[in-house]
GROMACS .gro file of C-alpha atoms in nm:
model
  395
    1MET     CA    1  -1.456   2.177  -0.422
    2VAL     CA    2  -1.259   1.862  -0.268
    3GLN     CA    3  -1.025   1.807  -0.579
    4LEU     CA    4  -0.926   2.204  -0.618
    5SER     CA    5  -0.850   2.188  -0.221
    6LYS     CA    6  -0.665   1.893  -0.260
    7PHE     CA    7  -0.444   2.033  -0.503
    8LEU     CA    8  -0.410   2.359  -0.374
    9ALA     CA    9  -0.322   2.176  -0.061
   10VAL     CA   10  -0.055   1.944  -0.233
   11ALA     CA   11   0.113   2.279  -0.454
   12ALA     CA   12   0.152   2.469  -0.103
   13ALA     CA   13   0.302   2.161   0.023
   14CYS     CA   14   0.583   2.100  -0.242
   15LEU     CA   15   0.650   2.467  -0.239
   16ALA     CA   16   0.671   2.542   0.122
   17ALA     CA   17   0.799   2.205   0.260
   18PRO     CA   18   1.026   1.983  -0.026
   19ALA     CA   19   1.174   1.805   0.225
   20ILE     CA   20   0.807   1.630   0.293
   21ALA     CA   21   0.894   1.288   0.147
   22HIS     CA   22   1.103   0.994   0.205
   23PRO     CA   23   1.500   1.093   0.311
   24GLY     CA   24   1.667   1.094  -0.010
   25GLU     CA   25   1.381   1.131  -0.222
   26LYS     CA   26   1.371   1.420  -0.494
   27HIS     CA   27   1.103   1.647  -0.602
   28ASP     CA   28   1.032   1.883  -0.830
   29PRO     CA   29   0.709   2.114  -0.748
   30HIS     CA   30   0.577   2.170  -1.100
   31VAL     CA   31   0.661   1.812  -1.198
   32VAL     CA   32   0.441   1.708  -0.899
   33LYS     CA   33   0.194   1.999  -1.009
   34ARG     CA   34   0.137   1.795  -1.415
   35GLU     CA   35   0.136   1.448  -1.212
   36ILE     CA   36  -0.117   1.565  -1.018
   37HIS     CA   37  -0.348   1.709  -1.312
   38ALA     CA   38  -0.284   1.393  -1.481
   39ARG     CA   39  -0.360   1.163  -1.235
   40ASP     CA   40  -0.673   1.340  -1.179
   41VAL     CA   41  -0.783   1.344  -1.575
   42MET     CA   42  -0.705   0.912  -1.547
   43ALA     CA   43  -0.874   0.886  -1.215
   44ALA     CA   44  -1.184   1.018  -1.340
   45HIS     CA   45  -1.165   0.838  -1.646
   46ALA     CA   46  -1.131   0.517  -1.448
   47LYS     CA   47  -1.416   0.623  -1.235
   48ARG     CA   48  -1.667   0.640  -1.501
   49SER     CA   49  -1.571   0.289  -1.681
   50LEU     CA   50  -1.604   0.155  -1.308
   51ASN     CA   51  -1.917   0.332  -1.258
   52ALA     CA   52  -2.032   0.188  -1.612
   53CYS     CA   53  -1.972  -0.233  -1.508
   54GLU     CA   54  -2.058  -0.214  -1.114
   55ASN     CA   55  -2.374  -0.343  -1.157
   56SER     CA   56  -2.263  -0.618  -1.435
   57PHE     CA   57  -2.358  -0.973  -1.370
   58HIS     CA   58  -1.994  -1.083  -1.276
   59ALA     CA   59  -1.921  -0.777  -1.113
   60ARG     CA   60  -2.210  -0.860  -0.839
   61GLU     CA   61  -2.079  -1.226  -0.805
   62LEU     CA   62  -1.723  -1.079  -0.710
   63ASN     CA   63  -1.886  -0.887  -0.480
   64LYS     CA   64  -2.055  -1.181  -0.341
   65ARG     CA   65  -1.720  -1.393  -0.297
   66SER     CA   66  -1.512  -1.110  -0.165
   67ILE     CA   67  -1.768  -1.082   0.126
   68ALA     CA   68  -1.767  -1.456   0.156
   69ARG     CA   69  -1.378  -1.482   0.151
   70ARG     CA   70  -1.353  -1.198   0.410
   71SER     CA   71  -1.594  -1.314   0.645
   72GLN     CA   72  -1.423  -1.657   0.616
   73THR     CA   73  -1.073  -1.509   0.663
   74VAL     CA   74  -1.135  -1.399   0.987
   75LYS     CA   75  -1.363  -1.662   1.124
   76LYS     CA   76  -1.043  -1.848   1.058
   77LEU     CA   77  -0.794  -1.602   1.191
   78ARG     CA   78  -0.985  -1.586   1.524
   79GLN     CA   79  -1.021  -1.914   1.556
   80LYS     CA   80  -0.587  -1.962   1.462
   81ARG     CA   81  -0.529  -1.729   1.749
   82GLY     CA   82  -0.786  -1.900   2.001
   83ILE     CA   83  -0.997  -1.534   1.989
   84THR     CA   84  -1.368  -1.559   2.113
   85ALA     CA   85  -1.438  -1.168   2.199
   86ASN     CA   86  -1.635  -1.022   1.940
   87PRO     CA   87  -1.449  -0.839   1.619
   88GLN     CA   88  -1.512  -0.476   1.593
   89LYS     CA   89  -1.517  -0.283   1.276
   90TRP     CA   90  -1.416   0.068   1.177
   91ARG     CA   91  -1.687   0.253   0.972
   92ARG     CA   92  -1.666   0.580   0.778
   93ASP     CA   93  -1.859   0.756   0.524
   94LEU     CA   94  -1.640   0.762   0.196
   95ALA     CA   95  -1.817   1.075   0.104
   96ALA     CA   96  -1.659   1.257   0.376
   97LEU     CA   97  -1.312   1.159   0.253
   98GLU     CA   98  -1.198   1.539   0.239
   99LYS     CA   99  -1.282   1.602   0.659
  100TRP     CA  100  -1.141   1.208   0.700
  101GLU     CA  101  -0.797   1.357   0.613
  102ALA     CA  102  -0.828   1.681   0.792
  103ILE     CA  103  -0.663   1.692   1.146
  104ASP     CA  104  -0.998   1.730   1.298
  105HIS     CA  105  -1.121   1.361   1.096
  106ASN     CA  106  -1.449   1.228   1.058
  107ARG     CA  107  -1.492   1.020   1.384
  108THR     CA  108  -1.764   0.811   1.232
  109GLY     CA  109  -1.751   0.581   1.550
  110ILE     CA  110  -1.650   0.205   1.595
  111LEU     CA  111  -1.942  -0.048   1.550
  112ASP     CA  112  -1.961  -0.376   1.780
  113TYR     CA  113  -2.120  -0.659   1.587
  114SER     CA  114  -2.229  -1.019   1.668
  115PRO     CA  115  -2.267  -1.339   1.429
  116ALA     CA  116  -2.619  -1.205   1.407
  117THR     CA  117  -2.476  -0.932   1.203
  118PRO     CA  118  -2.505  -0.966   0.808
  119GLU     CA  119  -2.177  -1.011   0.658
  120SER     CA  120  -2.261  -0.767   0.373
  121VAL     CA  121  -2.286  -0.524   0.663
  122VAL     CA  122  -1.912  -0.612   0.781
  123PHE     CA  123  -1.739  -0.696   0.484
  124GLY     CA  124  -1.925  -0.545   0.213
  125ALA     CA  125  -1.757  -0.218   0.173
  126ASN     CA  126  -1.452  -0.202  -0.052
  127THR     CA  127  -1.300   0.042  -0.291
  128SER     CA  128  -1.397  -0.147  -0.603
  129ALA     CA  129  -1.595   0.246  -0.738
  130VAL     CA  130  -1.333   0.440  -0.674
  131LEU     CA  131  -0.971   0.409  -0.829
  132THR     CA  132  -0.609   0.418  -0.646
  133PRO     CA  133  -0.383   0.625  -0.888
  134THR     CA  134  -0.037   0.567  -0.932
  135VAL     CA  135   0.294   0.784  -0.717
  136THR     CA  136   0.608   0.751  -0.613
  137ASP     CA  137   0.728   0.395  -0.477
  138GLY     CA  138   1.010   0.614  -0.305
  139PRO     CA  139   1.352   0.544  -0.312
  140TYR     CA  140   1.315   0.287  -0.090
  141TYR     CA  141   1.193   0.009  -0.329
  142VAL     CA  142   1.433  -0.339  -0.349
  143TRP     CA  143   1.405  -0.575  -0.669
  144GLY     CA  144   1.446  -0.942  -0.564
  145GLU     CA  145   1.273  -1.004  -0.280
  146VAL     CA  146   1.098  -1.365  -0.259
  147VAL     CA  147   0.769  -1.468  -0.261
  148ARG     CA  148   0.592  -1.525   0.073
  149GLN     CA  149   0.264  -1.467   0.231
  150ASN     CA  150   0.409  -1.403   0.602
  151VAL     CA  151   0.707  -1.113   0.567
  152LYS     CA  152   0.758  -1.058   0.894
  153GLU     CA  153   1.112  -1.213   1.037
  154GLU     CA  154   1.208  -1.323   1.391
  155LEU     CA  155   1.387  -0.987   1.433
  156TYR     CA  156   1.263  -0.624   1.362
  157SER     CA  157   0.915  -0.709   1.285
  158ASP     CA  158   0.778  -0.652   1.657
  159GLY     CA  159   0.429  -0.476   1.655
  160VAL     CA  160   0.054  -0.509   1.591
  161ASP     CA  161   0.012  -0.792   1.324
  162VAL     CA  162  -0.176  -0.701   1.011
  163PHE     CA  163  -0.349  -0.961   0.750
  164LEU     CA  164  -0.387  -0.715   0.420
  165GLU     CA  165  -0.576  -0.832   0.166
  166VAL     CA  166  -0.536  -0.627  -0.180
  167GLN     CA  167  -0.779  -0.722  -0.434
  168TYR     CA  168  -0.677  -0.560  -0.833
  169ILE     CA  169  -1.026  -0.536  -1.040
  170ASP     CA  170  -0.940  -0.397  -1.380
  171VAL     CA  171  -1.131  -0.022  -1.407
  172ASN     CA  172  -1.266  -0.128  -1.771
  173THR     CA  173  -1.413  -0.447  -1.710
  174CYS     CA  174  -1.446  -0.416  -1.326
  175LYS     CA  175  -1.341  -0.806  -1.382
  176PRO     CA  176  -1.005  -0.942  -1.113
  177VAL     CA  177  -0.694  -0.933  -1.267
  178PRO     CA  178  -0.558  -1.294  -1.184
  179GLY     CA  179  -0.141  -1.340  -1.209
  180ALA     CA  180  -0.044  -1.029  -1.117
  181VAL     CA  181   0.273  -1.005  -0.911
  182VAL     CA  182   0.251  -0.760  -0.639
  183ASP     CA  183   0.536  -0.634  -0.428
  184ILE     CA  184   0.495  -0.494  -0.103
  185TRP     CA  185   0.708  -0.299   0.141
  186GLN     CA  186   0.687  -0.071   0.458
  187ALA     CA  187   0.894   0.038   0.790
  188ASN     CA  188   0.872  -0.138   1.128
  189ALA     CA  189   0.755  -0.002   1.429
  190THR     CA  190   1.029   0.213   1.460
  191GLY     CA  191   1.026   0.397   1.078
  192VAL     CA  192   1.289   0.195   0.939
  193TYR     CA  193   1.309   0.010   0.594
  194SER     CA  194   1.512  -0.328   0.529
  195GLY     CA  195   1.730  -0.360   0.239
  196ILE     CA  196   1.895  -0.006   0.245
  197SER     CA  197   2.138   0.131   0.482
  198GLU     CA  198   2.237   0.522   0.358
  199SER     CA  199   2.159   0.842   0.516
  200GLY     CA  200   1.794   0.866   0.695
  201ASN     CA  201   1.737   0.498   0.689
  202TYR     CA  202   2.046   0.257   0.843
  203ALA     CA  203   1.860  -0.088   0.864
  204ALA     CA  204   2.023  -0.302   1.116
  205ASP     CA  205   2.186  -0.613   0.925
  206GLY     CA  206   2.232  -0.326   0.648
  207TRP     CA  207   2.139  -0.423   0.256
  208ASP     CA  208   2.106  -0.790   0.308
  209SER     CA  209   1.800  -0.735   0.513
  210THR     CA  210   1.463  -0.840   0.417
  211TYR     CA  211   1.222  -0.790   0.696
  212LEU     CA  212   0.856  -0.641   0.595
  213ARG     CA  213   0.944  -0.706   0.231
  214GLY     CA  214   0.775  -0.950  -0.004
  215ILE     CA  215   0.603  -1.067  -0.324
  216GLN     CA  216   0.285  -1.276  -0.367
  217GLN     CA  217   0.058  -1.345  -0.694
  218THR     CA  218  -0.321  -1.264  -0.711
  219ASP     CA  219  -0.560  -1.579  -0.751
  220ARG     CA  220  -0.835  -1.585  -0.991
  221ASP     CA  221  -1.047  -1.318  -0.769
  222GLY     CA  222  -0.736  -1.051  -0.813
  223VAL     CA  223  -0.652  -1.100  -0.446
  224ALA     CA  224  -0.301  -1.134  -0.283
  225THR     CA  225  -0.248  -1.173   0.069
  226PHE     CA  226   0.040  -1.080   0.322
  227GLU     CA  227   0.100  -1.082   0.668
  228SER     CA  228   0.244  -0.827   0.828
  229ILE     CA  229   0.238  -0.566   1.095
  230PHE     CA  230   0.097  -0.228   1.117
  231PRO     CA  231   0.373   0.028   0.951
  232GLY     CA  232   0.586   0.253   1.201
  233HIS     CA  233   0.637   0.626   1.139
  234TYR     CA  234   0.914   0.849   1.049
  235ASP     CA  235   0.999   1.163   0.985
  236GLY     CA  236   0.821   1.358   0.703
  237ARG     CA  237   0.583   1.081   0.573
  238ALA     CA  238   0.224   0.986   0.707
  239THR     CA  239   0.217   0.595   0.785
  240HIS     CA  240   0.197   0.424   0.494
  241THR     CA  241   0.199   0.066   0.313
  242HIS     CA  242   0.382   0.046  -0.059
  243LEU     CA  243   0.283  -0.149  -0.299
  244LEU     CA  244   0.374  -0.228  -0.638
  245ALA     CA  245   0.167  -0.486  -0.934
  246HIS     CA  246   0.352  -0.625  -1.241
  247LEU     CA  247   0.171  -0.798  -1.499
  248ASN     CA  248   0.309  -1.117  -1.735
  249ALA     CA  249   0.606  -1.097  -1.509
  250THR     CA  250   0.795  -1.438  -1.487
  251LEU     CA  251   0.861  -1.552  -1.185
  252LEU     CA  252   1.186  -1.779  -1.160
  253PRO     CA  253   1.239  -2.075  -0.918
  254ASN     CA  254   1.426  -1.894  -0.675
  255LYS     CA  255   1.099  -1.729  -0.619
  256THR     CA  256   1.188  -1.381  -0.768
  257ILE     CA  257   1.069  -1.199  -1.065
  258LEU     CA  258   1.292  -1.239  -1.383
  259ALA     CA  259   1.371  -0.915  -1.514
  260ASP     CA  260   1.252  -0.730  -1.827
  261THR     CA  261   0.984  -0.945  -1.835
  262GLY     CA  262   0.582  -0.788  -1.791
  263SER     CA  263   0.477  -0.461  -1.710
  264VAL     CA  264   0.463  -0.259  -1.399
  265ALA     CA  265   0.054  -0.201  -1.433
  266HIS     CA  266   0.069  -0.004  -1.088
  267ILE     CA  267   0.240   0.157  -0.807
  268GLY     CA  268   0.066   0.278  -0.500
  269GLN     CA  269   0.063   0.364  -0.109
  270LEU     CA  270  -0.187   0.292   0.151
  271PHE     CA  271  -0.231   0.524   0.419
  272TRP     CA  272  -0.409   0.446   0.761
  273ASN     CA  273  -0.642   0.669   0.937
  274GLU     CA  274  -0.547   0.873   1.281
  275VAL     CA  275  -0.748   0.746   1.490
  276LEU     CA  276  -0.614   0.373   1.437
  277ARG     CA  277  -0.262   0.520   1.426
  278SER     CA  278  -0.251   0.678   1.725
  279ALA     CA  279  -0.389   0.360   1.907
  280VAL     CA  280  -0.108   0.150   1.770
  281GLU     CA  281   0.150   0.406   1.871
  282ASP     CA  282   0.035   0.373   2.232
  283THR     CA  283   0.161   0.011   2.254
  284TYR     CA  284   0.544  -0.115   2.223
  285PRO     CA  285   0.759  -0.107   2.034
  286TYR     CA  286   0.602   0.207   1.810
  287ASN     CA  287   0.603   0.423   2.135
  288THR     CA  288   0.982   0.385   2.161
  289ASN     CA  289   1.018   0.523   1.787
  290THR     CA  290   1.161   0.881   1.824
  291GLN     CA  291   1.096   1.020   1.479
  292ASP     CA  292   0.858   1.269   1.400
  293ILE     CA  293   0.507   1.196   1.332
  294THR     CA  294   0.348   1.342   1.014
  295SER     CA  295  -0.046   1.330   0.974
  296ASN     CA  296  -0.252   1.275   0.668
  297ALA     CA  297  -0.292   1.614   0.653
  298GLU     CA  298   0.055   1.702   0.628
  299ASP     CA  299   0.204   1.477   0.421
  300MET     CA  300   0.195   1.544   0.041
  301TRP     CA  301   0.162   1.181  -0.117
  302SER     CA  302  -0.150   1.078   0.083
  303ILE     CA  303  -0.317   1.422  -0.035
  304VAL     CA  304  -0.213   1.320  -0.366
  305GLN     CA  305  -0.381   0.947  -0.353
  306ALA     CA  306  -0.697   1.088  -0.124
  307ASP     CA  307  -0.982   1.249  -0.347
  308SER     CA  308  -1.317   1.202  -0.458
  309ALA     CA  309  -1.238   0.964  -0.735
  310TYR     CA  310  -0.982   0.738  -0.561
  311ASP     CA  311  -0.982   0.635  -0.168
  312PRO     CA  312  -0.641   0.502  -0.043
  313PHE     CA  313  -0.736   0.385   0.339
  314PRO     CA  314  -0.839   0.060   0.356
  315GLU     CA  315  -1.128  -0.097   0.526
  316TYR     CA  316  -0.999  -0.313   0.861
  317VAL     CA  317  -1.170  -0.504   1.117
  318TYR     CA  318  -1.030  -0.562   1.505
  319LEU     CA  319  -1.000  -0.945   1.499
  320GLY     CA  320  -1.116  -0.903   1.876
  321GLU     CA  321  -1.137  -0.618   2.135
  322GLY     CA  322  -0.806  -0.500   2.124
  323LEU     CA  323  -0.480  -0.432   1.919
  324ASP     CA  324  -0.327  -0.734   2.077
  325ASP     CA  325  -0.509  -0.983   1.869
  326GLY     CA  326  -0.433  -0.788   1.536
  327LEU     CA  327  -0.652  -0.639   1.258
  328PHE     CA  328  -0.789  -0.787   0.929
  329ALA     CA  329  -0.744  -0.521   0.641
  330TRP     CA  330  -0.873  -0.524   0.296
  331ILE     CA  331  -0.866  -0.281   0.017
  332GLN     CA  332  -1.001  -0.268  -0.396
  333ILE     CA  333  -0.730  -0.162  -0.620
  334GLY     CA  334  -0.863   0.006  -0.983
  335ILE     CA  335  -0.588  -0.046  -1.244
  336ASN     CA  336  -0.579   0.027  -1.605
  337THR     CA  337  -0.416  -0.332  -1.713
  338THR     CA  338  -0.260  -0.166  -2.004
  339ALA     CA  339  -0.055   0.101  -1.870
  340ASP     CA  340   0.294   0.048  -1.799
  341TYR     CA  341   0.512   0.264  -1.625
  342THR     CA  342   0.809   0.018  -1.653
  343ASP     CA  343   0.977   0.382  -1.827
  344ASN     CA  344   0.820   0.618  -1.527
  345SER     CA  345   1.018   0.806  -1.336
  346TYR     CA  346   0.865   0.706  -1.078
  347TYR     CA  347   0.957   0.369  -1.073
  348SER     CA  348   1.284   0.353  -0.891
  349ILE     CA  349   1.488   0.075  -0.769
  350ALA     CA  350   1.720   0.173  -0.483
  351ALA     CA  351   1.846  -0.188  -0.430
  352PHE     CA  352   1.901  -0.535  -0.556
  353HIS     CA  353   1.853  -0.821  -0.340
  354GLY     CA  354   2.016  -1.161  -0.475
  355ALA     CA  355   2.111  -1.527  -0.351
  356ASP     CA  356   2.410  -1.357  -0.174
  357GLY     CA  357   2.318  -1.075  -0.036
  358GLY     CA  358   2.192  -0.710  -0.089
  359TYR     CA  359   2.342  -0.439  -0.333
  360ALA     CA  360   2.321  -0.067  -0.335
  361LEU     CA  361   2.243   0.110  -0.681
  362SER     CA  362   2.431   0.408  -0.760
  363ASP     CA  363   2.144   0.629  -0.833
  364SER     CA  364   1.766   0.539  -0.718
  365SER     CA  365   1.636   0.841  -0.880
  366VAL     CA  366   1.648   0.689  -1.253
  367GLY     CA  367   1.332   0.574  -1.392
  368GLY     CA  368   1.242   0.250  -1.564
  369GLY     CA  369   1.449  -0.010  -1.390
  370ALA     CA  370   1.756   0.007  -1.176
  371PRO     CA  371   2.022   0.267  -1.310
  372ALA     CA  372   2.351   0.125  -1.416
  373GLY     CA  373   2.651   0.108  -1.157
  374ALA     CA  374   2.503  -0.132  -0.905
  375SER     CA  375   2.775  -0.101  -0.594
  376GLY     CA  376   2.862  -0.481  -0.608
  377SER     CA  377   2.810  -0.762  -0.867
  378PRO     CA  378   2.480  -0.932  -0.832
  379PRO     CA  379   2.470  -1.302  -0.916
  380SER     CA  380   2.368  -1.389  -1.270
  381GLY     CA  381   2.027  -1.535  -1.333
  382THR     CA  382   1.884  -1.403  -1.035
  383GLY     CA  383   1.655  -1.170  -1.171
  384MET     CA  384   1.872  -0.845  -1.183
  385PRO     CA  385   1.688  -0.553  -1.384
  386THR     CA  386   1.859  -0.343  -1.648
  387ALA     CA  387   1.852   0.006  -1.692
  388SER     CA  388   1.603   0.143  -1.950
  389GLY     CA  389   1.474   0.492  -1.976
  390SER     CA  390   1.655   0.839  -1.864
  391PRO     CA  391   1.712   1.031  -1.524
  392GLY     CA  392   1.334   1.157  -1.369
  393PRO     CA  393   1.290   1.448  -1.180
  394SER     CA  394   1.126   1.276  -0.855
  395ALA     CA  395   1.126   0.894  -0.749
   0.00000   0.00000   0.00000
């Protein structure tokens, strides 16, 4: 059984290799075991809810708009970049997700398509019928990043361009979730996060760095878009991208989030298939990354994320014939809009970034907002979260 095999794999990973995590990340295998079970129950319930409404009129209309929007986005990106070669679509069978996760992943092939190929064939694939469950945000979440679609900066952001569309769907209604404030963060091509400067991750420019981090608000169709790069790998984790969604949060004039407003409705990680990752890492500057590679099958959180009820792998299109032209990727994420993980131990803030730079927080293992005792005094009025909740066993 898929679910049981993944449960056993995670349990084995937790017990045999507790170091498989972000540097600085702490995990209690017994707590992880309970969390896996709880997520499985929640995912199964959400899957049933989605199945009940996915054929409704508004769900069908939303899917039509999504297909048209993705098609137009790719056309505009290709025109802007002067690409004339036919794009390529990676196709895969969601029913074979367990094989996909395995080292001998399911290679379903690359499909070349022309303007005559129906848009529904190319851009219709999504994950609206499956749930991406909440997992740890890791110890490198930084509060105070700015609202921006393009999270690349002049330095430390070289790599394969990725134009990512994330669409949030209410699992109870199959309707989009507008107005969600979405954080994105990831490692650069050589496996280093910005905003953090401590053992395991010394970012150039230290706590003041902000590359490959940003915030966007979802539109009426629940869509937030980001321009970034394909993330680099680092020792102990499969290649992934972090996402965190706030609902009913207040955006400040300085383009950050007001403290203690709204809820944390979803914490998740997107994973990327091994064929794509291998192709990317043959290119510069990824091929200068000396850290060990961890496959999806070896990563404890990708195993937690992937099951028959949910799918953490974005769909994607090569904008041209090769990676030099970049990628367009998309994923739909089903969330429970009444959930709030603000006081959950998985909601962990490592640092704060204000108008005058970044500040380390004393203990990123505390859930429910930033722990007390920041090393530095963030400027007033910039949205610094306050501590609430108690220390959790993992973050």
